[in-house]
Amino acid sequence: IAIGRYYLDKSTNRAEVAFVVRDSWQGRGIGKFLFKHLRNIARSNGIAGFTAEVLTNNKPMQNIFNNCDQKLKMSISGGTYHYDIDFQ
């Protein structure tokens, strides 16, 4: 029903995070759960934070990142938000 993963950039010690939830299972907190689970794994592996690219029309994914209780920076280019999320 969902899949999530991160890809480490060893030069920055930050990882790009991505996940997807099947349409019929969205709105049940699965994306938020995946984000927190991946964050906990990354932190335990000494990773400093996540980056993510989110389309401007993907409001559910923006909501997860904007409410993640982590220090974050966001910028926009074209139709995509770029997130830098620092682990605390």
PDB file of C-alpha atoms in Angstrom:
ATOM      1  CA  ILE A   1       0.000   0.000   0.000  1.00  0.00           C
ATOM      2  CA  ALA A   2       3.020   2.298   0.396  1.00  0.00           C
ATOM      3  CA  ILE A   3       6.745   2.476  -0.133  1.00  0.00           C
ATOM      4  CA  GLY A   4       9.372   4.869   1.155  1.00  0.00           C
ATOM      5  CA  ARG A   5      13.120   5.190   0.965  1.00  0.00           C
ATOM      6  CA  TYR A   6      15.981   7.606   1.189  1.00  0.00           C
ATOM      7  CA  TYR A   7      19.173   8.005  -0.821  1.00  0.00           C
ATOM      8  CA  LEU A   8      22.257   9.286   0.970  1.00  0.00           C
ATOM      9  CA  ASP A   9      24.490  11.944  -0.574  1.00  0.00           C
ATOM     10  CA  LYS A  10      27.761  11.136   1.178  1.00  0.00           C
ATOM     11  CA  SER A  11      29.240  14.530   0.305  1.00  0.00           C
ATOM     12  CA  THR A  12      26.592  16.365   2.385  1.00  0.00           C
ATOM     13  CA  ASN A  13      25.543  13.593   4.805  1.00  0.00           C
ATOM     14  CA  ARG A  14      21.941  14.394   3.823  1.00  0.00           C
ATOM     15  CA  ALA A  15      19.518  12.038   2.149  1.00  0.00           C
ATOM     16  CA  GLU A  16      16.798  12.637  -0.402  1.00  0.00           C
ATOM     17  CA  VAL A  17      13.589  11.126   0.957  1.00  0.00           C
ATOM     18  CA  ALA A  18      10.655   9.923  -1.117  1.00  0.00           C
ATOM     19  CA  PHE A  19       7.545   7.911  -0.459  1.00  0.00           C
ATOM     20  CA  VAL A  20       4.259   7.118  -2.125  1.00  0.00           C
ATOM     21  CA  VAL A  21       0.957   5.836  -0.771  1.00  0.00           C
ATOM     22  CA  ARG A  22      -1.615   4.058  -2.915  1.00  0.00           C
ATOM     23  CA  ASP A  23      -4.500   6.435  -3.698  1.00  0.00           C
ATOM     24  CA  SER A  24      -7.114   4.318  -1.925  1.00  0.00           C
ATOM     25  CA  TRP A  25      -5.017   4.398   1.304  1.00  0.00           C
ATOM     26  CA  GLN A  26      -4.226   8.124   1.367  1.00  0.00           C
ATOM     27  CA  GLY A  27      -5.516  10.345   4.144  1.00  0.00           C
ATOM     28  CA  ARG A  28      -4.945   7.717   6.855  1.00  0.00           C
ATOM     29  CA  GLY A  29      -1.596   8.954   8.229  1.00  0.00           C
ATOM     30  CA  ILE A  30       0.536   6.409   6.366  1.00  0.00           C
ATOM     31  CA  GLY A  31       2.721   9.082   4.740  1.00  0.00           C
ATOM     32  CA  LYS A  32       3.336  10.740   8.098  1.00  0.00           C
ATOM     33  CA  PHE A  33       4.198   7.348   9.594  1.00  0.00           C
ATOM     34  CA  LEU A  34       6.625   6.586   6.747  1.00  0.00           C
ATOM     35  CA  PHE A  35       8.319   9.951   7.127  1.00  0.00           C
ATOM     36  CA  LYS A  36       8.821   9.491  10.883  1.00  0.00           C
ATOM     37  CA  HIS A  37      10.006   5.900  10.459  1.00  0.00           C
ATOM     38  CA  LEU A  38      12.523   6.835   7.747  1.00  0.00           C
ATOM     39  CA  ARG A  39      13.682   9.824   9.821  1.00  0.00           C
ATOM     40  CA  ASN A  40      14.316   7.582  12.835  1.00  0.00           C
ATOM     41  CA  ILE A  41      16.297   5.105  10.729  1.00  0.00           C
ATOM     42  CA  ALA A  42      18.322   7.905   9.100  1.00  0.00           C
ATOM     43  CA  ARG A  43      19.062   9.561  12.441  1.00  0.00           C
ATOM     44  CA  SER A  44      20.212   6.265  13.935  1.00  0.00           C
ATOM     45  CA  ASN A  45      22.596   5.958  10.973  1.00  0.00           C
ATOM     46  CA  GLY A  46      24.080   9.397  11.683  1.00  0.00           C
ATOM     47  CA  ILE A  47      22.464  11.192   8.736  1.00  0.00           C
ATOM     48  CA  ALA A  48      22.131  14.958   9.297  1.00  0.00           C
ATOM     49  CA  GLY A  49      18.835  15.529   7.476  1.00  0.00           C
ATOM     50  CA  PHE A  50      16.603  15.009   4.476  1.00  0.00           C
ATOM     51  CA  THR A  51      16.020  16.829   1.240  1.00  0.00           C
ATOM     52  CA  ALA A  52      12.891  16.459  -0.865  1.00  0.00           C
ATOM     53  CA  GLU A  53      11.402  17.743  -4.098  1.00  0.00           C
ATOM     54  CA  VAL A  54       7.601  18.155  -4.032  1.00  0.00           C
ATOM     55  CA  LEU A  55       5.336  19.349  -6.816  1.00  0.00           C
ATOM     56  CA  THR A  56       3.373  22.479  -5.921  1.00  0.00           C
ATOM     57  CA  ASN A  57       0.075  20.655  -6.469  1.00  0.00           C
ATOM     58  CA  ASN A  58       0.991  17.831  -4.043  1.00  0.00           C
ATOM     59  CA  LYS A  59      -0.610  19.371  -0.950  1.00  0.00           C
ATOM     60  CA  PRO A  60      -0.643  16.163   1.165  1.00  0.00           C
ATOM     61  CA  MET A  61       3.149  15.742   0.834  1.00  0.00           C
ATOM     62  CA  GLN A  62       3.724  19.440   1.545  1.00  0.00           C
ATOM     63  CA  ASN A  63       1.590  19.073   4.670  1.00  0.00           C
ATOM     64  CA  ILE A  64       3.740  16.201   5.939  1.00  0.00           C
ATOM     65  CA  PHE A  65       6.960  18.173   5.557  1.00  0.00           C
ATOM     66  CA  ASN A  66       5.544  21.518   6.719  1.00  0.00           C
ATOM     67  CA  ASN A  67       4.296  19.895   9.950  1.00  0.00           C
ATOM     68  CA  CYS A  68       7.195  17.537  10.669  1.00  0.00           C
ATOM     69  CA  ASP A  69       8.463  19.279  13.856  1.00  0.00           C
ATOM     70  CA  GLN A  70      11.950  19.539  12.384  1.00  0.00           C
ATOM     71  CA  LYS A  71      13.916  22.610  11.344  1.00  0.00           C
ATOM     72  CA  LEU A  72      13.261  23.107   7.661  1.00  0.00           C
ATOM     73  CA  LYS A  73      14.012  25.441   4.794  1.00  0.00           C
ATOM     74  CA  MET A  74      11.821  25.592   1.728  1.00  0.00           C
ATOM     75  CA  SER A  75      12.315  27.221  -1.654  1.00  0.00           C
ATOM     76  CA  ILE A  76      10.398  27.062  -4.917  1.00  0.00           C
ATOM     77  CA  SER A  77      11.621  26.788  -8.471  1.00  0.00           C
ATOM     78  CA  GLY A  78       9.201  26.369 -11.323  1.00  0.00           C
ATOM     79  CA  GLY A  79       6.490  23.999 -10.158  1.00  0.00           C
ATOM     80  CA  THR A  80       8.543  22.327  -7.434  1.00  0.00           C
ATOM     81  CA  TYR A  81       9.200  23.004  -3.770  1.00  0.00           C
ATOM     82  CA  HIS A  82      12.641  22.064  -2.484  1.00  0.00           C
ATOM     83  CA  TYR A  83      12.825  21.093   1.192  1.00  0.00           C
ATOM     84  CA  ASP A  84      15.895  20.891   3.424  1.00  0.00           C
ATOM     85  CA  ILE A  85      14.975  19.231   6.705  1.00  0.00           C
ATOM     86  CA  ASP A  86      17.480  19.185   9.573  1.00  0.00           C
ATOM     87  CA  PHE A  87      17.280  16.527  12.247  1.00  0.00           C
ATOM     88  CA  GLN A  88      17.360  17.851  15.796  1.00  0.00           C
TER      89      GLN A  88
END
